[in-house]
Coordinates of C-alpha atoms in Angstrom, one line a residue:
Chain A
M1 CA 33.1 20.0 -11.3
N2 CA 30.1 18.3 -9.7
R3 CA 27.0 17.1 -11.4
Q4 CA 23.7 15.7 -10.3
I5 CA 21.2 13.1 -11.5
V6 CA 17.7 13.6 -10.2
I7 CA 15.1 10.8 -10.2
D8 CA 11.9 12.5 -9.5
P9 CA 9.5 10.9 -8.7
V10 CA 10.6 7.4 -7.6
T11 CA 8.0 5.1 -9.2
R12 CA 6.1 2.1 -8.0
I13 CA 6.3 3.2 -4.3
E14 CA 3.5 4.5 -2.1
G15 CA 3.8 8.3 -2.1
H16 CA 6.2 10.8 -3.6
G17 CA 9.9 10.8 -3.2
K18 CA 13.0 11.7 -5.2
I19 CA 16.6 10.5 -5.5
T20 CA 19.5 12.8 -6.2
I21 CA 22.8 11.3 -7.3
H22 CA 25.9 13.6 -7.0
L23 CA 28.7 12.8 -9.4
D24 CA 32.3 13.8 -9.2
E25 CA 34.5 15.2 -12.1
D26 CA 35.0 11.8 -13.6
G27 CA 31.3 11.0 -13.7
Q28 CA 31.6 8.6 -10.8
V29 CA 29.0 8.6 -8.0
E30 CA 30.1 10.7 -5.0
N31 CA 26.9 10.8 -3.0
A32 CA 23.2 9.9 -3.2
V33 CA 20.2 10.9 -1.1
F34 CA 16.5 9.8 -1.0
A35 CA 14.2 12.7 -0.1
V36 CA 10.5 12.8 0.7
T37 CA 9.3 16.0 -0.9
Q38 CA 5.8 16.8 0.4
F39 CA 4.5 17.6 3.8
R40 CA 1.2 16.5 5.4
G41 CA 1.6 17.4 9.1
F42 CA -0.9 15.1 10.8
E43 CA 0.7 15.7 14.2
K44 CA -0.5 19.3 14.0
I45 CA -3.9 18.6 12.4
C46 CA -5.0 16.5 15.4
E47 CA -4.3 19.1 18.1
G48 CA -7.6 20.1 19.8
R49 CA -9.5 17.1 18.6
P50 CA -11.2 14.7 21.1
F51 CA -8.9 11.8 21.6
R52 CA -11.7 9.3 20.8
E53 CA -11.6 10.6 17.3
M54 CA -8.0 9.7 16.9
P55 CA -8.2 6.2 15.6
S56 CA -10.5 7.1 12.7
L57 CA -8.7 10.4 12.1
M58 CA -5.2 8.7 12.1
A59 CA -6.5 6.0 9.7
R60 CA -6.8 8.8 7.2
I61 CA -3.0 9.1 7.1
C62 CA -2.9 6.4 4.5
G63 CA -5.1 4.6 2.0
I64 CA -2.7 1.7 1.9
C65 CA -2.1 1.0 5.6
P66 CA -5.1 2.6 7.4
V67 CA -5.6 -0.4 9.6
S68 CA -2.0 -0.1 10.9
H69 CA -2.6 3.5 12.0
L70 CA -6.0 2.5 13.4
I71 CA -4.4 -0.2 15.6
A72 CA -1.5 1.9 16.9
S73 CA -3.8 4.8 17.6
A74 CA -6.4 2.6 19.4
K75 CA -3.6 1.2 21.5
A76 CA -2.4 4.7 22.4
C77 CA -6.0 5.5 23.4
D78 CA -6.3 2.3 25.5
E79 CA -3.4 3.8 27.5
L80 CA -5.3 7.1 27.9
L81 CA -8.3 5.1 29.2
A82 CA -5.8 3.2 31.3
V83 CA -7.6 -0.1 30.6
R84 CA -6.6 -3.6 29.7
I85 CA -8.8 -4.5 26.8
P86 CA -10.5 -7.9 26.7
P87 CA -8.3 -10.7 25.3
T88 CA -10.8 -11.5 22.6
A89 CA -10.8 -7.8 21.5
A90 CA -7.0 -8.0 21.3
N91 CA -7.2 -11.2 19.2
L92 CA -9.8 -9.6 16.8
R93 CA -7.6 -6.6 16.4
K94 CA -4.7 -9.0 15.7
V95 CA -6.7 -10.7 12.9
M96 CA -7.4 -7.3 11.3
N97 CA -3.8 -6.2 11.6
I98 CA -2.5 -9.4 10.1
A99 CA -5.0 -9.1 7.3
Q100 CA -3.7 -5.6 6.6
I101 CA -0.1 -6.9 6.5
V102 CA -1.0 -9.7 4.1
Q103 CA -2.8 -7.4 1.7
S104 CA -0.2 -4.7 1.9
H105 CA 2.7 -7.2 1.4
A106 CA 0.8 -8.7 -1.6
L107 CA 0.5 -5.3 -3.1
S108 CA 4.2 -4.6 -2.6
F109 CA 5.4 -8.0 -3.9
F110 CA 2.9 -8.8 -6.7
H111 CA 2.0 -5.3 -8.0
L112 CA 5.1 -3.2 -7.4
A113 CA 8.2 -5.4 -7.1
S114 CA 7.3 -8.5 -9.3
P115 CA 7.7 -6.6 -12.6
D116 CA 11.4 -6.2 -11.8
L117 CA 11.7 -9.8 -10.6
L118 CA 9.7 -11.4 -13.4
L119 CA 10.7 -9.3 -16.4
G120 CA 14.2 -8.2 -15.3
M121 CA 15.7 -4.9 -14.1
D122 CA 16.7 -4.0 -17.6
A123 CA 13.4 -4.9 -19.3
D124 CA 11.5 -2.2 -21.3
P125 CA 9.9 0.1 -18.8
A126 CA 6.7 0.1 -20.9
Q127 CA 6.4 -3.7 -20.2
R128 CA 8.0 -3.7 -16.7
N129 CA 4.8 -3.1 -14.7
I130 CA 1.8 -5.0 -13.3
V131 CA 0.4 -5.3 -16.8
G132 CA 3.6 -6.9 -18.0
V133 CA 3.3 -9.4 -15.2
L134 CA -0.2 -10.4 -16.1
K135 CA 0.7 -10.9 -19.7
N136 CA 3.8 -12.9 -18.9
N137 CA 2.8 -14.9 -15.8
P138 CA -1.0 -14.8 -15.4
E139 CA -0.8 -17.3 -12.5
L140 CA 1.5 -15.0 -10.5
A141 CA -0.8 -12.0 -11.3
R142 CA -3.9 -14.0 -10.4
G143 CA -2.3 -15.1 -7.1
G144 CA -1.5 -11.5 -6.2
I145 CA -5.0 -10.4 -6.8
R146 CA -6.4 -13.3 -4.7
L147 CA -4.1 -12.7 -1.8
R148 CA -4.9 -9.0 -1.8
Q149 CA -8.6 -10.0 -1.7
F150 CA -8.0 -12.4 1.1
G151 CA -6.6 -9.6 3.3
Q152 CA -9.0 -6.9 2.2
Q153 CA -12.1 -9.1 2.5
I154 CA -11.2 -9.9 6.1
I155 CA -10.8 -6.2 6.9
E156 CA -14.1 -5.5 5.1
W157 CA -16.0 -8.3 6.8
L158 CA -14.7 -7.3 10.3
G159 CA -14.8 -3.6 9.9
G160 CA -17.6 -3.0 7.5
K161 CA -15.4 -1.5 4.7
R162 CA -12.0 -2.2 3.2
I163 CA -10.4 1.3 3.7
H164 CA -10.8 3.3 6.9
P165 CA -13.0 0.9 8.9
S166 CA -14.0 2.3 12.2
W167 CA -14.6 -1.0 14.0
V168 CA -11.4 -0.7 16.1
V169 CA -12.1 1.8 19.0
P170 CA -10.4 2.9 22.2
G171 CA -11.0 0.0 24.7
G172 CA -11.4 -2.8 22.1
V173 CA -13.6 -3.3 19.1
N174 CA -17.1 -2.3 18.3
G175 CA -18.7 -5.8 18.1
P176 CA -18.0 -9.5 18.6
L177 CA -17.3 -12.0 15.8
T178 CA -20.1 -14.2 14.7
A179 CA -19.6 -18.0 14.1
E180 CA -20.8 -17.5 10.5
L181 CA -18.1 -14.9 9.8
R182 CA -15.4 -16.9 11.5
D183 CA -16.2 -19.8 9.3
R184 CA -16.4 -17.7 6.2
I185 CA -12.9 -16.3 6.9
L186 CA -11.5 -19.8 7.7
A187 CA -12.9 -21.1 4.4
T188 CA -10.6 -18.7 2.5
V189 CA -7.4 -19.9 4.3
P190 CA -6.6 -23.0 2.2
E191 CA -6.5 -21.1 -1.1
A192 CA -4.4 -18.3 0.3
L193 CA -1.9 -20.8 1.8
D194 CA -1.7 -22.6 -1.5
I195 CA -1.0 -19.3 -3.4
I196 CA 1.7 -18.1 -1.1
Q197 CA 3.5 -21.5 -1.0
K198 CA 3.6 -21.6 -4.8
T199 CA 4.8 -18.0 -4.9
L200 CA 7.6 -18.7 -2.4
N201 CA 8.7 -21.7 -4.5
W202 CA 8.7 -19.5 -7.6
F203 CA 10.6 -16.7 -5.9
K204 CA 13.3 -19.0 -4.5
R205 CA 13.9 -20.4 -8.0
T206 CA 14.5 -16.8 -9.3
L207 CA 16.9 -15.7 -6.6
A208 CA 19.9 -17.1 -8.5
R209 CA 19.3 -14.5 -11.3
Y210 CA 19.8 -11.6 -8.8
N211 CA 23.1 -12.4 -7.2
E212 CA 24.5 -9.0 -8.1
E213 CA 21.5 -7.2 -6.8
I214 CA 21.5 -9.2 -3.6
R215 CA 25.1 -8.4 -3.1
T216 CA 24.6 -4.6 -3.6
F217 CA 21.1 -3.7 -2.6
A218 CA 21.6 -2.0 0.7
N219 CA 23.7 -4.9 1.8
F220 CA 25.6 -3.6 4.8
P221 CA 25.7 -4.0 8.6
S222 CA 23.0 -2.2 10.5
L223 CA 20.9 -2.6 13.6
F224 CA 17.5 -4.3 13.2
M225 CA 14.5 -3.4 15.4
G226 CA 11.0 -4.7 15.9
L227 CA 8.4 -6.2 18.3
V228 CA 8.8 -9.7 19.5
S229 CA 6.3 -11.8 21.5
R230 CA 6.9 -13.0 25.0
D231 CA 8.2 -16.2 23.5
K232 CA 10.4 -14.2 21.1
E233 CA 8.3 -15.1 18.1
L234 CA 7.0 -13.0 15.3
E235 CA 4.6 -10.4 16.7
F236 CA 2.7 -7.7 14.9
Y237 CA 0.4 -6.4 17.6
D238 CA 2.0 -6.5 21.1
G239 CA 5.1 -7.5 22.9
S240 CA 8.4 -5.9 23.6
I241 CA 11.1 -4.3 21.4
R242 CA 14.2 -6.2 20.6
I243 CA 17.2 -4.6 18.8
L244 CA 19.7 -6.8 17.0
G245 CA 23.3 -5.5 16.7
A246 CA 25.1 -5.2 13.4
G247 CA 26.9 -8.5 14.1
G248 CA 23.7 -10.4 14.6
N249 CA 24.0 -10.2 18.4
I250 CA 21.1 -9.1 20.6
L251 CA 21.9 -5.5 21.5
A252 CA 18.8 -4.8 23.6
D253 CA 15.9 -6.9 24.6
N254 CA 12.6 -6.6 26.5
L255 CA 12.4 -2.9 25.9
D256 CA 9.1 -1.3 26.8
P257 CA 7.7 0.2 23.6
A258 CA 6.0 3.0 25.6
R259 CA 9.4 4.2 26.6
Y260 CA 10.7 4.6 23.1
T261 CA 12.0 8.1 23.7
E262 CA 14.7 6.6 26.0
F263 CA 16.3 4.6 23.1
I264 CA 15.2 6.3 19.9
G265 CA 16.4 9.7 18.8
E266 CA 15.0 11.7 15.9
S267 CA 17.0 13.8 13.5
V268 CA 15.9 15.8 10.6
E269 CA 17.6 16.2 7.2
E270 CA 17.3 19.5 5.5
F271 CA 16.5 17.8 2.1
S272 CA 13.6 15.6 3.3
Y273 CA 10.2 15.8 5.1
L274 CA 10.8 12.3 6.4
K275 CA 12.3 12.2 9.9
S276 CA 15.5 10.0 10.5
P277 CA 15.2 8.1 13.7
F278 CA 18.3 6.4 15.2
Y279 CA 19.2 4.2 18.1
E280 CA 20.0 6.8 20.8
P281 CA 22.8 4.9 22.6
L282 CA 24.9 4.7 19.4
G283 CA 24.1 8.3 18.3
Y284 CA 23.5 9.7 14.8
P285 CA 24.1 8.3 12.3
N286 CA 25.8 5.2 13.8
G287 CA 22.5 4.3 15.4
M288 CA 21.0 3.5 12.0
Y289 CA 18.6 0.6 12.1
R290 CA 16.2 -1.2 9.8
V291 CA 12.6 -2.2 10.6
G292 CA 10.0 -4.2 8.6
P293 CA 9.9 -7.7 7.3
L294 CA 13.7 -8.3 7.0
A295 CA 14.3 -6.9 10.5
R296 CA 11.4 -8.9 12.0
L297 CA 12.7 -12.1 10.6
N298 CA 16.2 -11.3 11.8
I299 CA 15.3 -10.5 15.4
I300 CA 13.0 -13.4 16.3
D301 CA 13.9 -16.7 17.7
R302 CA 11.2 -18.4 15.6
A303 CA 8.1 -17.5 13.6
G304 CA 5.7 -19.4 15.7
T305 CA 3.7 -21.2 13.0
P306 CA 4.7 -24.5 11.4
L307 CA 5.0 -23.6 7.7
A308 CA 6.6 -20.2 8.3
D309 CA 9.1 -21.8 10.7
Q310 CA 10.2 -24.2 8.0
E311 CA 10.7 -21.3 5.6
L312 CA 12.5 -19.2 8.2
A313 CA 15.0 -22.0 8.7
E314 CA 15.7 -22.0 5.0
F315 CA 15.8 -18.2 4.9
R316 CA 18.5 -18.2 7.6
T317 CA 20.8 -20.3 5.5
L318 CA 21.3 -17.3 3.2
E319 CA 23.9 -15.8 5.6
R320 CA 25.6 -16.6 8.8
G321 CA 24.1 -14.2 11.3
A322 CA 21.6 -11.6 10.3
V323 CA 20.5 -11.5 6.7
L324 CA 21.8 -8.1 5.6
S325 CA 20.8 -7.5 2.0
S326 CA 17.7 -5.4 1.6
F327 CA 16.9 -7.3 -1.5
H328 CA 15.7 -10.0 0.8
Y329 CA 12.9 -7.7 2.1
H330 CA 10.9 -9.3 -0.7
Y331 CA 11.7 -12.8 0.5
A332 CA 10.9 -11.9 4.1
R333 CA 7.6 -10.3 3.0
L334 CA 6.5 -13.6 1.4
I335 CA 7.4 -15.6 4.6
E336 CA 5.4 -13.1 6.6
I337 CA 2.4 -13.5 4.4
L338 CA 2.6 -17.3 5.0
H339 CA 3.0 -16.8 8.7
G340 CA 0.1 -14.3 8.7
I341 CA -2.3 -16.7 7.0
E342 CA -1.4 -19.4 9.5
K343 CA -1.7 -17.1 12.4
I344 CA -5.2 -15.9 11.4
E345 CA -6.3 -19.5 11.2
M346 CA -4.7 -20.1 14.6
I347 CA -6.4 -17.1 16.3
L348 CA -9.8 -17.9 14.8
N349 CA -9.7 -21.4 16.1
D350 CA -9.3 -20.0 19.7
K351 CA -12.2 -21.1 21.8
E352 CA -12.8 -17.6 23.1
I353 CA -12.8 -15.9 19.8
L354 CA -16.6 -15.6 19.7
S355 CA -16.8 -14.0 23.2
S356 CA -19.2 -11.1 23.4
H357 CA -16.8 -9.3 25.8
V358 CA -14.9 -7.2 23.4
R359 CA -14.7 -3.7 24.8
A360 CA -13.6 -2.0 28.0
L361 CA -15.5 1.2 28.7
A362 CA -13.8 4.0 30.7
R363 CA -13.3 7.7 30.9
P364 CA -9.8 9.0 30.2
N365 CA -7.6 8.1 33.2
A366 CA -4.2 9.2 31.9
F367 CA -2.9 12.3 30.2
E368 CA -0.4 10.5 28.1
G369 CA -0.5 7.3 26.0
V370 CA 1.8 5.4 23.6
G371 CA 0.6 2.8 21.2
V372 CA 3.1 0.6 19.3
S373 CA 2.4 -2.1 16.8
E374 CA 4.0 -3.6 13.7
A375 CA 2.8 -2.2 10.4
P376 CA 3.6 -3.9 7.1
R377 CA 6.7 -1.7 6.8
G378 CA 7.8 -1.9 10.4
T379 CA 7.3 -0.6 13.9
L380 CA 4.7 2.1 14.1
M381 CA 4.5 4.4 17.1
H382 CA 1.7 6.8 18.1
H383 CA 2.2 9.0 21.2
Y384 CA -0.5 11.2 22.4
K385 CA -1.0 13.8 25.2
I386 CA -4.5 15.1 26.2
D387 CA -5.8 17.8 28.5
E388 CA -8.4 17.4 31.3
D389 CA -11.2 17.6 28.8
G390 CA -9.8 14.7 26.7
L391 CA -8.7 17.0 23.9
M392 CA -5.5 16.3 22.1
V393 CA -2.7 18.7 23.0
W394 CA 0.3 17.0 21.4
A395 CA 1.1 14.0 19.2
N396 CA 4.2 12.4 17.9
L397 CA 4.1 9.7 15.3
I398 CA 7.1 7.6 14.2
I399 CA 6.0 6.0 11.0
A400 CA 7.4 2.6 10.0
T401 CA 9.0 4.0 6.9
G402 CA 10.7 6.7 8.8
H403 CA 12.7 4.2 10.9
N404 CA 14.3 3.0 7.6
N405 CA 15.2 6.5 6.3
L406 CA 18.8 6.3 7.2
A407 CA 19.2 2.8 5.8
M408 CA 17.3 3.7 2.6
N409 CA 19.7 6.6 2.0
R410 CA 22.7 4.3 2.6
G411 CA 21.2 1.8 0.3
V412 CA 20.6 4.3 -2.5
L413 CA 24.3 5.3 -2.3
Q414 CA 25.5 1.8 -2.4
V415 CA 23.4 0.9 -5.4
A416 CA 24.2 4.1 -7.2
K417 CA 28.0 3.6 -6.7
H418 CA 27.8 0.1 -8.0
F419 CA 25.5 0.5 -11.0
V420 CA 25.5 4.1 -12.2
D421 CA 28.0 5.4 -14.6
G422 CA 27.4 9.2 -14.8
R423 CA 29.0 9.5 -18.3
K424 CA 26.2 7.7 -19.9
L425 CA 22.8 7.1 -18.3
Q426 CA 20.9 3.9 -18.9
E427 CA 17.4 3.4 -17.7
G428 CA 18.2 -0.1 -16.2
M429 CA 20.9 1.3 -13.9
L430 CA 18.6 4.0 -12.6
N431 CA 15.8 1.5 -12.2
R432 CA 18.0 -0.4 -9.8
V433 CA 18.4 2.8 -7.8
E434 CA 14.7 3.0 -7.5
A435 CA 14.4 -0.7 -6.9
V436 CA 16.4 -0.6 -3.8
I437 CA 13.9 1.9 -2.4
R438 CA 11.1 -0.4 -3.6
A439 CA 12.6 -3.2 -1.6
Y440 CA 11.8 -1.3 1.6
D441 CA 8.3 -0.7 0.2
P442 CA 8.2 2.8 1.7
C443 CA 4.8 4.2 2.4
L444 CA 5.4 7.8 1.9
S445 CA 1.7 8.4 1.8
C446 CA 2.0 8.4 5.5
S447 CA 3.9 11.6 5.3
T448 CA 3.0 12.8 1.9
H449 CA 0.4 12.2 -0.8
A450 CA 1.2 12.0 -4.6
L451 CA -1.4 13.6 -6.8
G452 CA -1.6 14.3 -10.4
K453 CA 0.6 13.1 -13.2
M454 CA 3.9 11.4 -12.4
P455 CA 6.2 11.4 -15.3
L456 CA 9.8 10.5 -14.7
L457 CA 12.5 12.9 -15.8
I458 CA 16.2 12.2 -15.1
E459 CA 18.6 14.9 -16.2
L460 CA 22.4 15.0 -16.1
V461 CA 23.2 18.6 -15.6
E462 CA 26.6 20.4 -15.8
P463 CA 27.2 23.2 -13.3
D464 CA 26.6 25.7 -16.0
G465 CA 23.1 24.3 -16.6
R466 CA 24.0 22.4 -19.7
I467 CA 22.0 19.2 -20.0
V468 CA 24.5 16.5 -21.1
D469 CA 22.1 13.6 -20.9
E470 CA 18.4 13.0 -20.3
L471 CA 16.0 10.1 -19.8
R472 CA 12.3 10.7 -20.0
R473 CA 9.4 8.4 -19.0
E474 CA 5.9 9.6 -19.7
K475 CA 2.9 8.6 -17.6
Chain B
M1 CA -30.9 -12.1 -15.6
N2 CA -28.1 -9.8 -16.7
R3 CA -26.0 -8.5 -13.9
V4 CA -24.8 -4.9 -14.1
L5 CA -21.9 -3.2 -12.3
V6 CA -21.5 0.6 -12.1
I7 CA -18.1 1.8 -11.0
G8 CA -18.0 5.5 -10.3
F9 CA -14.4 6.3 -9.6
G10 CA -12.2 9.3 -8.8
N11 CA -11.2 11.4 -5.9
P12 CA -14.1 13.4 -4.4
L13 CA -11.6 15.6 -2.6
R14 CA -10.5 16.9 -6.0
G15 CA -13.4 18.9 -7.2
D16 CA -15.0 17.5 -10.4
D17 CA -13.1 14.2 -10.0
G18 CA -16.0 13.4 -7.6
F19 CA -18.4 13.2 -10.5
G20 CA -18.2 9.4 -10.7
W21 CA -19.0 9.0 -7.0
E22 CA -21.9 11.5 -7.2
V23 CA -23.5 9.7 -10.2
A24 CA -23.0 6.3 -8.6
G25 CA -24.5 7.5 -5.4
Q26 CA -27.6 8.9 -7.1
L27 CA -28.0 5.7 -9.1
E28 CA -27.7 3.6 -6.0
R29 CA -30.6 5.4 -4.4
R30 CA -32.7 5.1 -7.5
L31 CA -31.9 1.5 -8.3
S32 CA -31.9 0.2 -4.7
Q33 CA -34.6 -2.3 -5.5
E34 CA -32.7 -3.9 -8.4
S35 CA -30.9 -6.9 -7.0
S36 CA -28.9 -7.4 -10.2
V37 CA -27.4 -3.9 -10.2
H38 CA -24.4 -3.2 -8.0
I39 CA -22.6 0.1 -7.5
L40 CA -18.9 0.6 -6.5
T41 CA -17.1 3.9 -5.7
P42 CA -13.3 3.3 -5.6
I43 CA -10.8 6.1 -5.7
Q44 CA -8.9 4.3 -8.4
L45 CA -9.1 1.0 -10.3
A46 CA -7.0 -1.5 -8.4
P47 CA -6.0 -4.7 -10.3
E48 CA -8.1 -6.9 -8.0
L49 CA -11.3 -5.4 -9.4
A50 CA -10.5 -7.6 -12.4
E51 CA -11.9 -10.5 -10.4
T52 CA -15.0 -8.6 -9.4
L53 CA -15.8 -8.0 -13.0
T54 CA -16.2 -11.7 -13.6
R55 CA -19.5 -11.6 -11.8
Y56 CA -21.1 -9.2 -14.2
D57 CA -22.3 -9.1 -17.8
H58 CA -22.2 -5.3 -18.2
V59 CA -19.9 -2.8 -16.5
F60 CA -20.3 1.0 -16.6
F61 CA -17.4 3.1 -15.6
V62 CA -18.2 6.7 -14.6
D63 CA -15.4 9.3 -14.5
A64 CA -14.5 12.9 -15.0
A65 CA -12.0 13.6 -17.8
L66 CA -9.9 16.5 -19.0
G67 CA -11.8 18.2 -21.8
D68 CA -12.5 21.5 -23.3
Q69 CA -16.3 21.5 -23.0
P70 CA -17.1 21.4 -19.2
G71 CA -20.3 19.4 -18.6
R72 CA -20.1 17.5 -21.9
L73 CA -21.1 13.8 -21.4
I74 CA -19.7 11.0 -23.6
L75 CA -20.8 7.4 -23.3
T76 CA -18.2 5.2 -25.0
E77 CA -17.9 1.5 -25.7
I78 CA -14.6 0.3 -24.3
A79 CA -12.8 -1.4 -27.1
E80 CA -10.8 -4.5 -26.5
G81 CA -7.3 -3.2 -26.7
N82 CA -3.7 -3.8 -25.7
L83 CA -2.3 -3.6 -22.3
D84 CA 0.4 -1.0 -22.5
S85 CA -1.1 1.6 -20.2
G86 CA 0.1 0.2 -16.8
F87 CA 2.4 2.5 -14.9
T88 CA 1.8 1.7 -11.3
H89 CA -0.7 -0.3 -9.2
H90 CA -3.8 1.0 -10.7
L91 CA -5.3 0.5 -14.2
D92 CA -7.5 2.2 -16.7
P93 CA -10.9 0.7 -17.6
Q94 CA -9.6 -0.8 -20.8
A95 CA -6.7 -2.5 -19.0
L96 CA -9.0 -3.7 -16.2
L97 CA -11.4 -5.3 -18.7
A98 CA -8.4 -6.9 -20.5
S99 CA -7.1 -8.2 -17.1
A100 CA -10.5 -9.8 -16.3
R101 CA -10.4 -11.5 -19.7
I102 CA -6.8 -12.7 -19.5
L103 CA -6.7 -13.7 -15.9
F104 CA -10.3 -15.0 -15.3
G105 CA -11.8 -15.6 -18.7
A106 CA -14.5 -13.0 -18.1
Q107 CA -16.0 -11.1 -21.0
P108 CA -18.3 -8.4 -19.6
R109 CA -19.3 -5.6 -22.0
G110 CA -17.7 -2.4 -20.8
R111 CA -18.7 1.2 -21.3
I112 CA -17.5 4.4 -19.8
L113 CA -19.4 7.6 -19.2
T114 CA -17.2 10.6 -18.9
V115 CA -17.9 14.3 -18.3
D116 CA -15.5 17.0 -19.3
G117 CA -14.4 18.5 -15.9
L118 CA -13.6 22.1 -15.2
N119 CA -12.0 22.1 -11.8
F120 CA -9.7 19.4 -10.3
E121 CA -8.1 21.4 -7.5
L122 CA -8.2 20.3 -3.9
G123 CA -11.7 20.7 -2.4
Q124 CA -15.1 19.0 -2.3
G125 CA -18.0 19.8 -4.5
L126 CA -18.6 19.8 -8.3
S127 CA -18.4 22.9 -10.4
D128 CA -21.6 24.4 -11.8
P129 CA -21.4 22.9 -15.3
I130 CA -20.7 19.5 -13.9
T131 CA -23.5 19.8 -11.4
R132 CA -25.9 20.7 -14.2
A133 CA -24.8 17.6 -16.1
L134 CA -25.6 15.3 -13.3
P135 CA -29.3 14.6 -13.9
E136 CA -28.6 13.9 -17.6
A137 CA -25.8 11.5 -16.6
V138 CA -27.9 9.6 -14.2
H139 CA -30.8 9.5 -16.6
L140 CA -28.5 8.2 -19.4
L141 CA -27.2 5.3 -17.3
E142 CA -30.6 4.5 -15.9
K143 CA -31.9 4.2 -19.5
E144 CA -29.1 1.9 -20.5
I145 CA -29.5 -0.2 -17.5
E146 CA -33.3 -0.5 -18.1
K147 CA -32.5 -1.7 -21.6
I148 CA -30.2 -4.4 -20.3
L149 CA -32.6 -5.5 -17.6
G150 CA -35.4 -5.5 -20.1
D151 CA -33.3 -7.8 -22.3
D152 CA -33.3 -5.3 -25.1
P153 CA -31.5 -7.2 -27.9
E154 CA -29.7 -4.1 -28.9
A155 CA -28.2 -3.8 -25.4
Q156 CA -26.8 -7.3 -25.7
A157 CA -24.9 -6.6 -28.9
F158 CA -21.3 -7.1 -27.8
A159 CA -19.8 -6.3 -31.1
Q160 CA -20.4 -2.5 -31.0
T161 CA -17.4 -0.4 -30.5
N162 CA -16.9 3.3 -30.1
M163 CA -20.6 3.9 -29.8
E164 CA -20.8 7.5 -28.5
V165 CA -23.8 9.2 -27.1
E166 CA -23.2 12.9 -26.7
S167 CA -25.3 15.1 -24.6
D168 CA -25.2 18.9 -24.2
A169 CA -25.6 19.5 -20.5

């Protein structure tokens, strides 16, 4: 006699997904899957559009990470133009991309994850939210708001608006940086650094309370993938792909991102609209890998900025070899914020940053282009084909969240098996099943869009339809 | 000089939910010479807006609401209340004002103008009753803002709560 528990929707994530937990006759967890339940189909929408529209069109995929899509799309278009964009343009794009990562990570940590971390996984759900955080730890809430503003302001100042800026274009950026704006951004750096260092110290003190979650939150061997710089440092914009093996060994290095089809396969699960990519040489599903902050910190030799390198050294004492628990995505996110702020300062102090040469102009010179960058949630791939008139004929997008699909599913199963007792549901145990998904900070908005009311209903249903237990959370 | 912020929020791709944006847009054109009046049009009220509120003495929120009299306008004082409404990473006007108070010590007077919407399905454009209510909504806010900028003592009274101005559009 099999039964199911359905968590629909999963809360405090970007977008709409559901978790189904299958129970055996004894009420023990047999299987669990995470499904993305709505379809958007941007790859079809763009067919027939002029390729120069792609960056601003693709930015519409998401209201949380529009800059990430803008950057990957512009890079794909650079390939269609077959140009090498001016170094200053690349640096300015990097600043905007990092600002996006900082503000997105701040949203994830302070607004979505910190209620669990500050108030506890078993706290009353009516209090376990951003409002609960600001009542119980105003300094943490204030810090989150200020860090979000730090990133959003940079995006707005550079691009003219916070969401969907059109400053990044094929061939570079639309205009140079002024000295006044550079100095205005640099003036915001010290406060941002102070906030993230205090937050890191607070977070590290709380870690001891979560030993059980650390041990069971998607804590398993997997591959890790991401971009690294030429010096094998943390890289969000350019570089080559490195894949770390399950044992912490480097499995593949210096891979050309444009040739991703040679090492990434894509499978489709019948229960989800989110694709499940895998590392082709190991096949499906053994080729399961993770991307995003945890993966990026695992694959690099060093961060490349002084304060982040100090934190990275401490982070790496968590485990011998790669850090495997997905609970530590939160930790990694904070270190990346620190690195991002330092890196922005570093780039803006480059003597060429005010150069007026920020765009390469050209007609389309290639029929196919691939753009790869690191989004907050991991490696983002845009792959376009155009016809002789420059119109889009084909597109393939591998969204950062998609790379983690297999690992998220494995994580949900692990947490459900450890915490869920199907004979009697408790909200706290189901919150942990959601929380493992939250650790990955999935941006399902990239493949779906949640609209309307989002109450949470969890039912335990016998095969004959009889409801044996129910938990309900109103909006 | 009193500083005034108008936040017209909602999703203009969901029919009448674009009411806030439309009102805000018209006000922006009409009040473009007023340096102490600022207009924002977010899709939702993100927590970081709490810090923005600290720079203003008066805040007007404009939104469409579920209601049974399409086109009905209600201007309501936002009472200082508790903070139990948070669900995800966006807030309601009451929680946002409370956040501004708790986190930043700001005490702007907050009011919200709502219209009973008729259609919230996917698509751009307001339904007829909501479109007809637009001029009255803009006029209503303009009048209130004029009172504030003219230092009308009545407009400075922070203690009023649940003041409602109803209008038949």
